[in-house]
Amino acid sequence: MLLNVCVSEMKKLHRSPVWIAFIILPILSAVMGTFNYLQNLGILTQQWYSLWTQHTLFSSYFFLPALIGVMCAYQWRLEHHENNWNSLMTLPIPTWQIVIGKLIVSMLLVLLTQVFTGFLFIISGRLAGLTNSIPEELPRWLLFGVLSGISIAAVQLLLAMIIRSFAIPVGISLMGGILGLFMAIKGLGLFWPYSLLVIGMNANGRWTLAAGEIIPYIISCIVFTVIPIFISVRYLKIHDIEA
Amino acid sequence: MKALQLEMFKATRKHFGLIVFLIEGVQILWMLWSLRNLDAHDLSQGYLTFFYQLPLFNCIILPILVSVIVSRCCDLEHGGNMFKELFTMQKPASLFNAKLVFTSIYLVMILIVQMLAILVIGHIKGFLDSPFVSDFVFFFLSQFFVSLFLALLIQILALRFVNQFVPIIAGLIAGFLGLMSMFFPPWVMRLVPSAYYGLLSTVSMNWDTTTRIVNCFHVPFSWVDFSTLLLVLILLYLFGRNRFAHREA
């Protein structure tokens, strides 16, 4: 059943422009980040590590959370339209599967974005003349990017489900990203889902997780995924629909 | 005026003010945070630093905030084929103008709040320099018209596309390109509308790599870039209004 829900969620996004944004953002980030890296070789001396910060710094602070927010708002917007809520709630599908189905689609998009980001990073590095081996931490940064992206998606899906407006959850995700910057700097990043992205991806080159910090980080990602899912499912079960 | 009043009525209970208040609140917190641990040198150029940093913050936040306001304002009309009904009573150009003025009112409020925040924070932190009136005038002019340009661009998209994904993404990409292009030469910045937030700033900065000291200093307001922006704004306005006036309702 869950597989069918996922397939139908994917069909809803078929021919939607949502995919394009997830391709454009990493490309812009890679092109401009690499150019900036090449312009500042005198200051950015850490080679692959410096290039990584240029690729991911601004996107993971502000723009990737907002983009995930847009994608989640788009998924629920389809249900907020016309009488789709009525149709959705009368389908013989458990409510938890509706929520999980949307989260899995979000997860796939985040996963594809991270894979694409990694691919562009390696290509850009080679084109920029970096001949030494790529950082061994790269797969971990990307994996943690996926985990934290799922947490942000879970929170944003909850917000987009409750708030009928398309734009407001996006505004909240922007705020979340900025607050995430403070929380991370104050050392409270593990307590705020939007900080997890910059910490996990080591976007500013300062927050490489030590061995002892990885488990708390993963637990934090799980908590910020499970709690919003639980609230979403409860909300769907007890709240009267507003079609 | 009547059309603007109608827009105000439509905005009732849509929480526009709350969104602006929250996002601006976070931005002011961010500004405060960036001014922690000030030494005597920092205090001596506190206002200058503010006028240098604020356009950078605006480049990240305002394109997305503007897209949220504009998209929410235009999305109201897409439901229930509202344009068909509206056009029987109201000229399309009037509706187009009213929506743009509605957004402009929020922009003016945002910038007034920012300028008040500069003064209040400067007073609290005990900045030693004094801001010039011209700093505020040029700050307002530059930030307002760049935001208005983006609002117009996003409004054209928000009215054209039922799917509000398009204008929101446009705002997001505008912010991202603007921020990234500030690390590029000025000719690249001139190609990116949101980069004008920084391009029109009257304060620049010099970072000494050896002493690690930042020195902010005044630069002349770029009337050429401002005139270019105004010219493109007018052309875009005429194009957008014309397209909207001839749209199929």
GROMACS .gro file of C-alpha atoms in nm:
model
  492
    1MET     CA    1   0.000   0.000   0.000
    2LEU     CA    2   0.275   0.246   0.099
    3LEU     CA    3   0.448   0.183  -0.233
    4ASN     CA    4   0.128   0.273  -0.416
    5VAL     CA    5   0.098   0.592  -0.212
    6CYS     CA    6   0.456   0.685  -0.306
    7VAL     CA    7   0.390   0.611  -0.671
    8SER     CA    8   0.079   0.829  -0.668
    9GLU     CA    9   0.271   1.109  -0.493
   10MET     CA   10   0.536   1.086  -0.763
   11LYS     CA   11   0.264   1.105  -1.027
   12LYS     CA   12   0.136   1.424  -0.870
   13LEU     CA   13   0.478   1.578  -0.923
   14HIS     CA   14   0.504   1.447  -1.278
   15ARG     CA   15   0.560   1.736  -1.521
   16SER     CA   16   0.571   1.979  -1.231
   17PRO     CA   17   0.845   2.244  -1.235
   18VAL     CA   18   0.952   2.145  -0.883
   19TRP     CA   19   1.230   1.925  -1.021
   20ILE     CA   20   1.387   2.210  -1.213
   21ALA     CA   21   1.457   2.413  -0.899
   22PHE     CA   22   1.643   2.122  -0.742
   23ILE     CA   23   1.867   2.109  -1.049
   24ILE     CA   24   1.914   2.484  -1.093
   25LEU     CA   25   2.017   2.562  -0.734
   26PRO     CA   26   2.312   2.316  -0.718
   27ILE     CA   27   2.427   2.423  -1.066
   28LEU     CA   28   2.421   2.793  -0.974
   29SER     CA   29   2.590   2.712  -0.646
   30ALA     CA   30   2.863   2.510  -0.819
   31VAL     CA   31   2.930   2.757  -1.101
   32MET     CA   32   2.940   3.067  -0.882
   33GLY     CA   33   3.117   2.890  -0.596
   34THR     CA   34   3.391   2.760  -0.825
   35PHE     CA   35   3.434   3.099  -0.991
   36ASN     CA   36   3.464   3.267  -0.652
   37TYR     CA   37   3.711   3.001  -0.538
   38LEU     CA   38   3.930   3.062  -0.844
   39GLN     CA   39   3.915   3.438  -0.786
   40ASN     CA   40   4.037   3.402  -0.427
   41LEU     CA   41   4.304   3.135  -0.440
   42GLY     CA   42   4.528   3.357  -0.226
   43ILE     CA   43   4.287   3.337   0.069
   44LEU     CA   44   4.117   3.003   0.002
   45THR     CA   45   4.416   2.776   0.043
   46GLN     CA   46   4.249   2.456   0.164
   47GLN     CA   47   4.190   2.327  -0.191
   48TRP     CA   48   3.896   2.079  -0.192
   49TYR     CA   49   3.783   2.195   0.153
   50SER     CA   50   3.779   2.561   0.048
   51LEU     CA   51   3.594   2.470  -0.271
   52TRP     CA   52   3.337   2.277  -0.066
   53THR     CA   53   3.261   2.581   0.152
   54GLN     CA   54   3.218   2.796  -0.158
   55HIS     CA   55   2.974   2.542  -0.305
   56THR     CA   56   2.763   2.488   0.002
   57LEU     CA   57   2.793   2.782   0.241
   58PHE     CA   58   2.508   3.008   0.133
   59SER     CA   59   2.291   2.740  -0.020
   60SER     CA   60   2.278   2.527   0.295
   61TYR     CA   61   2.232   2.825   0.529
   62PHE     CA   62   1.941   2.991   0.355
   63PHE     CA   63   1.844   2.860   0.017
   64LEU     CA   64   1.828   2.481   0.047
   65PRO     CA   65   1.597   2.497   0.355
   66ALA     CA   66   1.377   2.743   0.164
   67LEU     CA   67   1.381   2.516  -0.142
   68ILE     CA   68   1.279   2.216   0.069
   69GLY     CA   69   1.007   2.441   0.212
   70VAL     CA   70   0.884   2.521  -0.139
   71MET     CA   71   0.876   2.154  -0.234
   72CYS     CA   72   0.682   2.053   0.079
   73ALA     CA   73   0.437   2.342   0.034
   74TYR     CA   74   0.388   2.234  -0.325
   75GLN     CA   75   0.306   1.877  -0.222
   76TRP     CA   76   0.034   1.989   0.021
   77ARG     CA   77  -0.090   2.265  -0.207
   78LEU     CA   78  -0.228   1.998  -0.435
   79GLU     CA   79  -0.440   1.868  -0.146
   80HIS     CA   80  -0.548   2.218  -0.035
   81HIS     CA   81  -0.686   2.286  -0.383
   82GLU     CA   82  -1.052   2.246  -0.475
   83ASN     CA   83  -1.202   1.949  -0.289
   84ASN     CA   84  -0.892   1.735  -0.292
   85TRP     CA   85  -0.886   1.712   0.089
   86ASN     CA   86  -1.223   1.538   0.080
   87SER     CA   87  -1.102   1.295  -0.184
   88LEU     CA   88  -0.778   1.229   0.000
   89MET     CA   89  -0.942   1.160   0.334
   90THR     CA   90  -1.203   0.928   0.190
   91LEU     CA   91  -0.943   0.708   0.024
   92PRO     CA   92  -0.890   0.373   0.198
   93ILE     CA   93  -0.536   0.467   0.301
   94PRO     CA   94  -0.413   0.498   0.661
   95THR     CA   95  -0.329   0.859   0.745
   96TRP     CA   96   0.027   0.773   0.842
   97GLN     CA   97   0.087   0.644   0.490
   98ILE     CA   98  -0.024   0.975   0.340
   99VAL     CA   99   0.231   1.160   0.553
  100ILE     CA  100   0.508   0.905   0.503
  101GLY     CA  101   0.439   0.894   0.128
  102LYS     CA  102   0.496   1.267   0.098
  103LEU     CA  103   0.806   1.245   0.317
  104ILE     CA  104   0.953   0.968   0.101
  105VAL     CA  105   0.906   1.180  -0.211
  106SER     CA  106   1.076   1.472  -0.035
  107MET     CA  107   1.355   1.239   0.073
  108LEU     CA  108   1.411   1.125  -0.286
  109LEU     CA  109   1.438   1.485  -0.403
  110VAL     CA  110   1.681   1.573  -0.124
  111LEU     CA  111   1.882   1.260  -0.203
  112LEU     CA  112   1.900   1.347  -0.572
  113THR     CA  113   2.004   1.703  -0.486
  114GLN     CA  114   2.283   1.581  -0.262
  115VAL     CA  115   2.409   1.330  -0.520
  116PHE     CA  116   2.399   1.604  -0.783
  117THR     CA  117   2.580   1.844  -0.548
  118GLY     CA  118   2.852   1.585  -0.489
  119PHE     CA  119   2.884   1.515  -0.861
  120LEU     CA  120   2.912   1.887  -0.944
  121PHE     CA  121   3.164   1.935  -0.664
  122ILE     CA  122   3.397   1.667  -0.803
  123ILE     CA  123   3.361   1.790  -1.162
  124SER     CA  124   3.417   2.154  -1.057
  125GLY     CA  125   3.723   2.060  -0.850
  126ARG     CA  126   3.880   1.878  -1.141
  127LEU     CA  127   3.800   2.165  -1.379
  128ALA     CA  128   3.946   2.408  -1.124
  129GLY     CA  129   4.271   2.214  -1.139
  130LEU     CA  130   4.253   2.022  -0.811
  131THR     CA  131   4.448   1.707  -0.881
  132ASN     CA  132   4.478   1.556  -0.534
  133SER     CA  133   4.223   1.307  -0.406
  134ILE     CA  134   3.877   1.428  -0.308
  135PRO     CA  135   3.807   1.459   0.068
  136GLU     CA  136   3.725   1.124   0.222
  137GLU     CA  137   3.455   1.299   0.428
  138LEU     CA  138   3.254   1.387   0.117
  139PRO     CA  139   3.016   1.086   0.129
  140ARG     CA  140   2.951   1.158   0.497
  141TRP     CA  141   2.877   1.527   0.434
  142LEU     CA  142   2.634   1.431   0.159
  143LEU     CA  143   2.470   1.158   0.368
  144PHE     CA  144   2.427   1.395   0.662
  145GLY     CA  145   2.289   1.649   0.417
  146VAL     CA  146   2.023   1.393   0.323
  147LEU     CA  147   1.942   1.309   0.686
  148SER     CA  148   1.908   1.672   0.788
  149GLY     CA  149   1.715   1.748   0.469
  150ILE     CA  150   1.464   1.480   0.569
  151SER     CA  151   1.426   1.643   0.914
  152ILE     CA  152   1.361   1.983   0.756
  153ALA     CA  153   1.117   1.824   0.511
  154ALA     CA  154   0.927   1.657   0.798
  155VAL     CA  155   0.889   1.992   0.977
  156GLN     CA  156   0.797   2.175   0.657
  157LEU     CA  157   0.543   1.909   0.557
  158LEU     CA  158   0.373   1.956   0.893
  159LEU     CA  159   0.364   2.334   0.848
  160ALA     CA  160   0.245   2.312   0.489
  161MET     CA  161  -0.029   2.070   0.591
  162ILE     CA  162  -0.163   2.304   0.858
  163ILE     CA  163  -0.110   2.634   0.673
  164ARG     CA  164  -0.314   2.654   0.356
  165SER     CA  165  -0.105   2.933   0.205
  166PHE     CA  166   0.172   2.828  -0.030
  167ALA     CA  167   0.401   3.119   0.052
  168ILE     CA  168   0.393   3.132   0.433
  169PRO     CA  169   0.567   2.797   0.500
  170VAL     CA  170   0.841   2.912   0.262
  171GLY     CA  171   0.883   3.231   0.465
  172ILE     CA  172   0.901   3.020   0.780
  173SER     CA  173   1.172   2.802   0.627
  174LEU     CA  174   1.376   3.114   0.548
  175MET     CA  175   1.339   3.225   0.910
  176GLY     CA  176   1.430   2.875   1.023
  177GLY     CA  177   1.748   2.888   0.815
  178ILE     CA  178   1.856   3.222   0.962
  179LEU     CA  179   1.778   3.111   1.317
  180GLY     CA  180   1.967   2.791   1.237
  181LEU     CA  181   2.277   3.001   1.180
  182PHE     CA  182   2.252   3.148   1.533
  183MET     CA  183   2.178   2.814   1.693
  184ALA     CA  184   2.473   2.647   1.522
  185ILE     CA  185   2.711   2.924   1.626
  186LYS     CA  186   2.581   2.914   1.984
  187GLY     CA  187   2.653   2.541   1.991
  188LEU     CA  188   2.282   2.457   2.004
  189GLY     CA  189   2.258   2.333   1.647
  190LEU     CA  190   2.149   1.985   1.746
  191PHE     CA  191   1.832   2.133   1.898
  192TRP     CA  192   1.711   2.308   1.583
  193PRO     CA  193   1.634   2.114   1.264
  194TYR     CA  194   1.744   2.392   1.028
  195SER     CA  195   2.094   2.398   1.183
  196LEU     CA  196   2.147   2.029   1.115
  197LEU     CA  197   2.205   2.092   0.746
  198VAL     CA  198   2.502   2.327   0.790
  199ILE     CA  199   2.651   2.119   1.069
  200GLY     CA  200   2.614   1.788   0.889
  201MET     CA  201   2.741   1.919   0.557
  202ASN     CA  202   3.025   2.110   0.726
  203ALA     CA  203   2.925   2.399   0.503
  204ASN     CA  204   3.151   2.661   0.660
  205GLY     CA  205   3.444   2.429   0.718
  206ARG     CA  206   3.426   2.468   1.097
  207TRP     CA  207   3.176   2.211   1.211
  208THR     CA  208   3.336   1.880   1.123
  209LEU     CA  209   3.161   1.637   1.352
  210ALA     CA  210   3.396   1.450   1.583
  211ALA     CA  211   3.347   1.076   1.628
  212GLY     CA  212   3.159   1.129   1.955
  213GLU     CA  213   2.924   1.384   1.798
  214ILE     CA  214   2.798   1.167   1.517
  215ILE     CA  215   2.556   0.960   1.726
  216PRO     CA  216   2.394   1.268   1.891
  217TYR     CA  217   2.369   1.425   1.545
  218ILE     CA  218   2.193   1.121   1.400
  219ILE     CA  219   1.963   1.100   1.704
  220SER     CA  220   1.877   1.467   1.658
  221CYS     CA  221   1.794   1.407   1.290
  222ILE     CA  222   1.573   1.112   1.385
  223VAL     CA  223   1.394   1.309   1.660
  224PHE     CA  224   1.326   1.603   1.429
  225THR     CA  225   1.188   1.363   1.171
  226VAL     CA  226   0.976   1.143   1.395
  227ILE     CA  227   0.812   1.416   1.606
  228PRO     CA  228   0.674   1.618   1.310
  229ILE     CA  229   0.554   1.293   1.147
  230PHE     CA  230   0.377   1.194   1.467
  231ILE     CA  231   0.213   1.537   1.500
  232SER     CA  232   0.115   1.533   1.132
  233VAL     CA  233  -0.051   1.193   1.162
  234ARG     CA  234  -0.232   1.295   1.482
  235TYR     CA  235  -0.344   1.619   1.319
  236LEU     CA  236  -0.481   1.436   1.017
  237LYS     CA  237  -0.664   1.191   1.242
  238ILE     CA  238  -0.832   1.434   1.477
  239HIS     CA  239  -0.861   1.758   1.286
  240ASP     CA  240  -1.161   1.830   1.073
  241ILE     CA  241  -1.065   1.888   0.713
  242GLU     CA  242  -1.111   2.232   0.557
  243ALA     CA  243  -1.163   2.170   0.188
  244MET     CA  244  -0.739   5.453  -0.428
  245LYS     CA  245  -1.053   5.241  -0.433
  246ALA     CA  246  -0.856   4.955  -0.588
  247LEU     CA  247  -0.593   4.986  -0.316
  248GLN     CA  248  -0.861   4.981  -0.047
  249LEU     CA  249  -0.996   4.662  -0.203
  250GLU     CA  250  -0.651   4.507  -0.188
  251MET     CA  251  -0.635   4.601   0.180
  252PHE     CA  252  -0.970   4.433   0.237
  253LYS     CA  253  -0.854   4.120   0.059
  254ALA     CA  254  -0.549   4.112   0.285
  255THR     CA  255  -0.762   4.099   0.599
  256ARG     CA  256  -0.680   3.791   0.808
  257LYS     CA  257  -0.410   3.690   0.561
  258HIS     CA  258  -0.143   3.772   0.821
  259PHE     CA  259   0.080   3.977   0.590
  260GLY     CA  260   0.186   4.195   0.882
  261LEU     CA  261   0.272   3.894   1.095
  262ILE     CA  262   0.494   3.742   0.825
  263VAL     CA  263   0.678   4.071   0.774
  264PHE     CA  264   0.706   4.128   1.150
  265LEU     CA  265   0.852   3.782   1.214
  266ILE     CA  266   1.100   3.784   0.928
  267GLU     CA  267   1.212   4.141   1.000
  268GLY     CA  268   1.238   4.050   1.370
  269VAL     CA  269   1.474   3.767   1.283
  270GLN     CA  270   1.671   3.999   1.055
  271ILE     CA  271   1.711   4.258   1.332
  272LEU     CA  272   1.822   3.982   1.569
  273TRP     CA  273   2.075   3.881   1.308
  274MET     CA  274   2.198   4.240   1.282
  275LEU     CA  275   2.232   4.256   1.661
  276TRP     CA  276   2.420   3.929   1.667
  277SER     CA  277   2.662   4.051   1.399
  278LEU     CA  278   2.747   4.347   1.624
  279ARG     CA  279   2.845   4.151   1.933
  280ASN     CA  280   3.194   4.192   2.084
  281LEU     CA  281   3.260   4.541   1.947
  282ASP     CA  282   3.596   4.700   2.022
  283ALA     CA  283   3.678   5.073   2.011
  284HIS     CA  284   3.763   5.060   1.641
  285ASP     CA  285   3.432   4.889   1.561
  286LEU     CA  286   3.238   5.143   1.767
  287SER     CA  287   3.409   5.428   1.584
  288GLN     CA  288   3.257   5.307   1.257
  289GLY     CA  289   2.939   5.142   1.390
  290TYR     CA  290   2.686   5.318   1.168
  291LEU     CA  291   2.910   5.281   0.865
  292THR     CA  292   2.933   4.907   0.931
  293PHE     CA  293   2.555   4.893   0.958
  294PHE     CA  294   2.506   5.068   0.625
  295TYR     CA  295   2.754   4.827   0.471
  296GLN     CA  296   2.604   4.508   0.618
  297LEU     CA  297   2.234   4.579   0.593
  298PRO     CA  298   2.218   4.571   0.210
  299LEU     CA  299   2.390   4.230   0.224
  300PHE     CA  300   2.129   4.101   0.470
  301ASN     CA  301   1.857   4.253   0.254
  302CYS     CA  302   1.993   4.077  -0.052
  303ILE     CA  303   1.932   3.742   0.121
  304ILE     CA  304   1.604   3.819   0.292
  305LEU     CA  305   1.410   4.076   0.090
  306PRO     CA  306   1.382   3.885  -0.241
  307ILE     CA  307   1.226   3.589  -0.057
  308LEU     CA  308   1.013   3.809   0.169
  309VAL     CA  309   0.893   4.008  -0.132
  310SER     CA  310   0.810   3.689  -0.321
  311VAL     CA  311   0.611   3.562  -0.019
  312ILE     CA  312   0.410   3.887   0.002
  313VAL     CA  313   0.353   3.920  -0.374
  314SER     CA  314   0.271   3.555  -0.426
  315ARG     CA  315   0.020   3.555  -0.139
  316CYS     CA  316  -0.136   3.876  -0.270
  317CYS     CA  317  -0.172   3.746  -0.627
  318ASP     CA  318  -0.263   3.390  -0.534
  319LEU     CA  319  -0.592   3.520  -0.391
  320GLU     CA  320  -0.716   3.592  -0.742
  321HIS     CA  321  -0.632   3.258  -0.899
  322GLY     CA  322  -0.887   3.067  -0.695
  323GLY     CA  323  -1.239   3.035  -0.836
  324ASN     CA  324  -1.154   3.206  -1.166
  325MET     CA  325  -1.160   3.540  -0.987
  326PHE     CA  326  -0.997   3.737  -1.269
  327LYS     CA  327  -1.300   3.686  -1.494
  328GLU     CA  328  -1.525   3.836  -1.227
  329LEU     CA  329  -1.285   4.116  -1.135
  330PHE     CA  330  -1.238   4.229  -1.492
  331THR     CA  331  -1.610   4.291  -1.529
  332MET     CA  332  -1.580   4.565  -1.263
  333GLN     CA  333  -1.217   4.675  -1.263
  334LYS     CA  334  -0.963   4.758  -1.531
  335PRO     CA  335  -0.674   4.510  -1.536
  336ALA     CA  336  -0.421   4.795  -1.521
  337SER     CA  337  -0.588   4.925  -1.206
  338LEU     CA  338  -0.568   4.582  -1.042
  339PHE     CA  339  -0.203   4.549  -1.148
  340ASN     CA  340  -0.117   4.891  -1.005
  341ALA     CA  341  -0.309   4.833  -0.683
  342LYS     CA  342  -0.119   4.511  -0.613
  343LEU     CA  343   0.214   4.680  -0.680
  344VAL     CA  344   0.127   4.974  -0.453
  345PHE     CA  345   0.008   4.730  -0.185
  346THR     CA  346   0.350   4.559  -0.189
  347SER     CA  347   0.522   4.899  -0.195
  348ILE     CA  348   0.348   4.998   0.128
  349TYR     CA  349   0.494   4.691   0.298
  350LEU     CA  350   0.836   4.771   0.152
  351VAL     CA  351   0.823   5.125   0.289
  352MET     CA  352   0.724   4.989   0.632
  353ILE     CA  353   1.005   4.732   0.625
  354LEU     CA  354   1.264   4.996   0.539
  355ILE     CA  355   1.135   5.239   0.804
  356VAL     CA  356   1.164   4.961   1.063
  357GLN     CA  357   1.518   4.887   0.945
  358MET     CA  358   1.622   5.253   0.967
  359LEU     CA  359   1.471   5.286   1.313
  360ALA     CA  360   1.655   4.968   1.412
  361ILE     CA  361   1.982   5.124   1.294
  362LEU     CA  362   1.924   5.428   1.516
  363VAL     CA  363   1.805   5.233   1.821
  364ILE     CA  364   2.078   4.968   1.803
  365GLY     CA  365   2.339   5.237   1.738
  366HIS     CA  366   2.223   5.424   2.048
  367ILE     CA  367   2.214   5.110   2.265
  368LYS     CA  368   2.555   4.991   2.149
  369GLY     CA  369   2.705   5.339   2.184
  370PHE     CA  370   2.836   5.390   1.833
  371LEU     CA  371   3.087   5.673   1.826
  372ASP     CA  372   3.032   5.789   1.469
  373SER     CA  373   2.728   5.986   1.351
  374PRO     CA  374   2.513   5.880   1.058
  375PHE     CA  375   2.450   6.137   0.785
  376VAL     CA  376   2.100   6.210   0.662
  377SER     CA  377   2.229   6.128   0.314
  378ASP     CA  378   2.317   5.776   0.435
  379PHE     CA  379   1.953   5.717   0.525
  380VAL     CA  380   1.822   5.879   0.207
  381PHE     CA  381   2.043   5.675  -0.023
  382PHE     CA  382   1.982   5.361   0.180
  383PHE     CA  383   1.607   5.406   0.145
  384LEU     CA  384   1.622   5.495  -0.225
  385SER     CA  385   1.843   5.203  -0.320
  386GLN     CA  386   1.676   4.935  -0.108
  387PHE     CA  387   1.326   5.047  -0.200
  388PHE     CA  388   1.373   5.058  -0.576
  389VAL     CA  389   1.566   4.732  -0.594
  390SER     CA  390   1.292   4.563  -0.389
  391LEU     CA  391   1.025   4.727  -0.603
  392PHE     CA  392   1.193   4.595  -0.915
  393LEU     CA  393   1.195   4.244  -0.771
  394ALA     CA  394   0.835   4.282  -0.653
  395LEU     CA  395   0.732   4.386  -1.003
  396LEU     CA  396   0.916   4.096  -1.163
  397ILE     CA  397   0.765   3.849  -0.918
  398GLN     CA  398   0.418   4.003  -0.954
  399ILE     CA  399   0.430   3.954  -1.330
  400LEU     CA  400   0.514   3.587  -1.273
  401ALA     CA  401   0.261   3.545  -0.991
  402LEU     CA  402  -0.020   3.684  -1.205
  403ARG     CA  403   0.088   3.488  -1.510
  404PHE     CA  404   0.123   3.147  -1.345
  405VAL     CA  405  -0.148   2.980  -1.138
  406ASN     CA  406   0.122   2.767  -0.982
  407GLN     CA  407   0.281   2.995  -0.724
  408PHE     CA  408   0.586   2.773  -0.721
  409VAL     CA  409   0.724   2.982  -1.010
  410PRO     CA  410   0.728   3.329  -0.842
  411ILE     CA  411   0.852   3.188  -0.512
  412ILE     CA  412   1.140   3.008  -0.681
  413ALA     CA  413   1.214   3.324  -0.879
  414GLY     CA  414   1.251   3.513  -0.549
  415LEU     CA  415   1.469   3.242  -0.404
  416ILE     CA  416   1.698   3.232  -0.706
  417ALA     CA  417   1.710   3.613  -0.719
  418GLY     CA  418   1.834   3.620  -0.359
  419PHE     CA  419   2.088   3.348  -0.419
  420LEU     CA  420   2.225   3.504  -0.739
  421GLY     CA  421   2.237   3.847  -0.577
  422LEU     CA  422   2.436   3.724  -0.281
  423MET     CA  423   2.678   3.514  -0.486
  424SER     CA  424   2.730   3.785  -0.747
  425MET     CA  425   2.854   4.023  -0.476
  426PHE     CA  426   3.175   3.824  -0.479
  427PHE     CA  427   3.214   3.893  -0.851
  428PRO     CA  428   3.338   4.200  -1.040
  429PRO     CA  429   3.088   4.490  -1.068
  430TRP     CA  430   3.006   4.417  -1.432
  431VAL     CA  431   2.868   4.076  -1.327
  432MET     CA  432   2.670   4.237  -1.044
  433ARG     CA  433   2.510   4.478  -1.291
  434LEU     CA  434   2.350   4.180  -1.469
  435VAL     CA  435   2.176   4.056  -1.153
  436PRO     CA  436   1.883   4.269  -1.026
  437SER     CA  437   1.919   4.171  -0.660
  438ALA     CA  438   2.291   4.252  -0.665
  439TYR     CA  439   2.190   4.618  -0.688
  440TYR     CA  440   2.122   4.601  -0.312
  441GLY     CA  441   2.499   4.602  -0.271
  442LEU     CA  442   2.589   4.787  -0.588
  443LEU     CA  443   2.396   5.097  -0.478
  444SER     CA  444   2.536   5.098  -0.127
  445THR     CA  445   2.714   5.419  -0.028
  446VAL     CA  446   2.949   5.235   0.206
  447SER     CA  447   3.230   5.003   0.103
  448MET     CA  448   3.475   4.799   0.304
  449ASN     CA  449   3.844   4.724   0.303
  450TRP     CA  450   3.969   4.415   0.483
  451ASP     CA  451   4.337   4.414   0.565
  452THR     CA  452   4.446   4.051   0.539
  453THR     CA  453   4.757   4.099   0.753
  454THR     CA  454   4.608   4.300   1.042
  455ARG     CA  455   4.259   4.145   0.995
  456ILE     CA  456   4.107   4.488   1.052
  457VAL     CA  457   3.796   4.593   0.863
  458ASN     CA  458   3.769   4.956   0.759
  459CYS     CA  459   3.442   5.090   0.625
  460PHE     CA  460   3.434   5.409   0.419
  461HIS     CA  461   3.189   5.617   0.217
  462VAL     CA  462   3.173   5.584  -0.160
  463PRO     CA  463   2.968   5.805  -0.394
  464PHE     CA  464   2.617   5.691  -0.473
  465SER     CA  465   2.618   5.530  -0.817
  466TRP     CA  466   2.370   5.746  -1.005
  467VAL     CA  467   2.446   5.562  -1.328
  468ASP     CA  468   2.346   5.225  -1.180
  469PHE     CA  469   2.046   5.382  -1.008
  470SER     CA  470   1.929   5.541  -1.336
  471THR     CA  471   1.978   5.209  -1.516
  472LEU     CA  472   1.770   5.035  -1.251
  473LEU     CA  473   1.492   5.295  -1.278
  474LEU     CA  474   1.490   5.273  -1.656
  475VAL     CA  475   1.464   4.893  -1.654
  476LEU     CA  476   1.200   4.918  -1.380
  477ILE     CA  477   0.986   5.149  -1.595
  478LEU     CA  478   1.027   4.927  -1.902
  479LEU     CA  479   0.940   4.617  -1.702
  480TYR     CA  480   0.639   4.793  -1.552
  481LEU     CA  481   0.506   4.892  -1.896
  482PHE     CA  482   0.568   4.542  -2.027
  483GLY     CA  483   0.406   4.372  -1.728
  484ARG     CA  484   0.103   4.600  -1.713
  485ASN     CA  485   0.050   4.566  -2.087
  486ARG     CA  486   0.076   4.187  -2.075
  487PHE     CA  487  -0.164   4.171  -1.784
  488ALA     CA  488  -0.412   4.408  -1.952
  489HIS     CA  489  -0.426   4.180  -2.255
  490ARG     CA  490  -0.445   3.852  -2.071
  491GLU     CA  491  -0.731   3.614  -2.121
  492ALA     CA  492  -0.933   3.637  -1.800
   0.00000   0.00000   0.00000
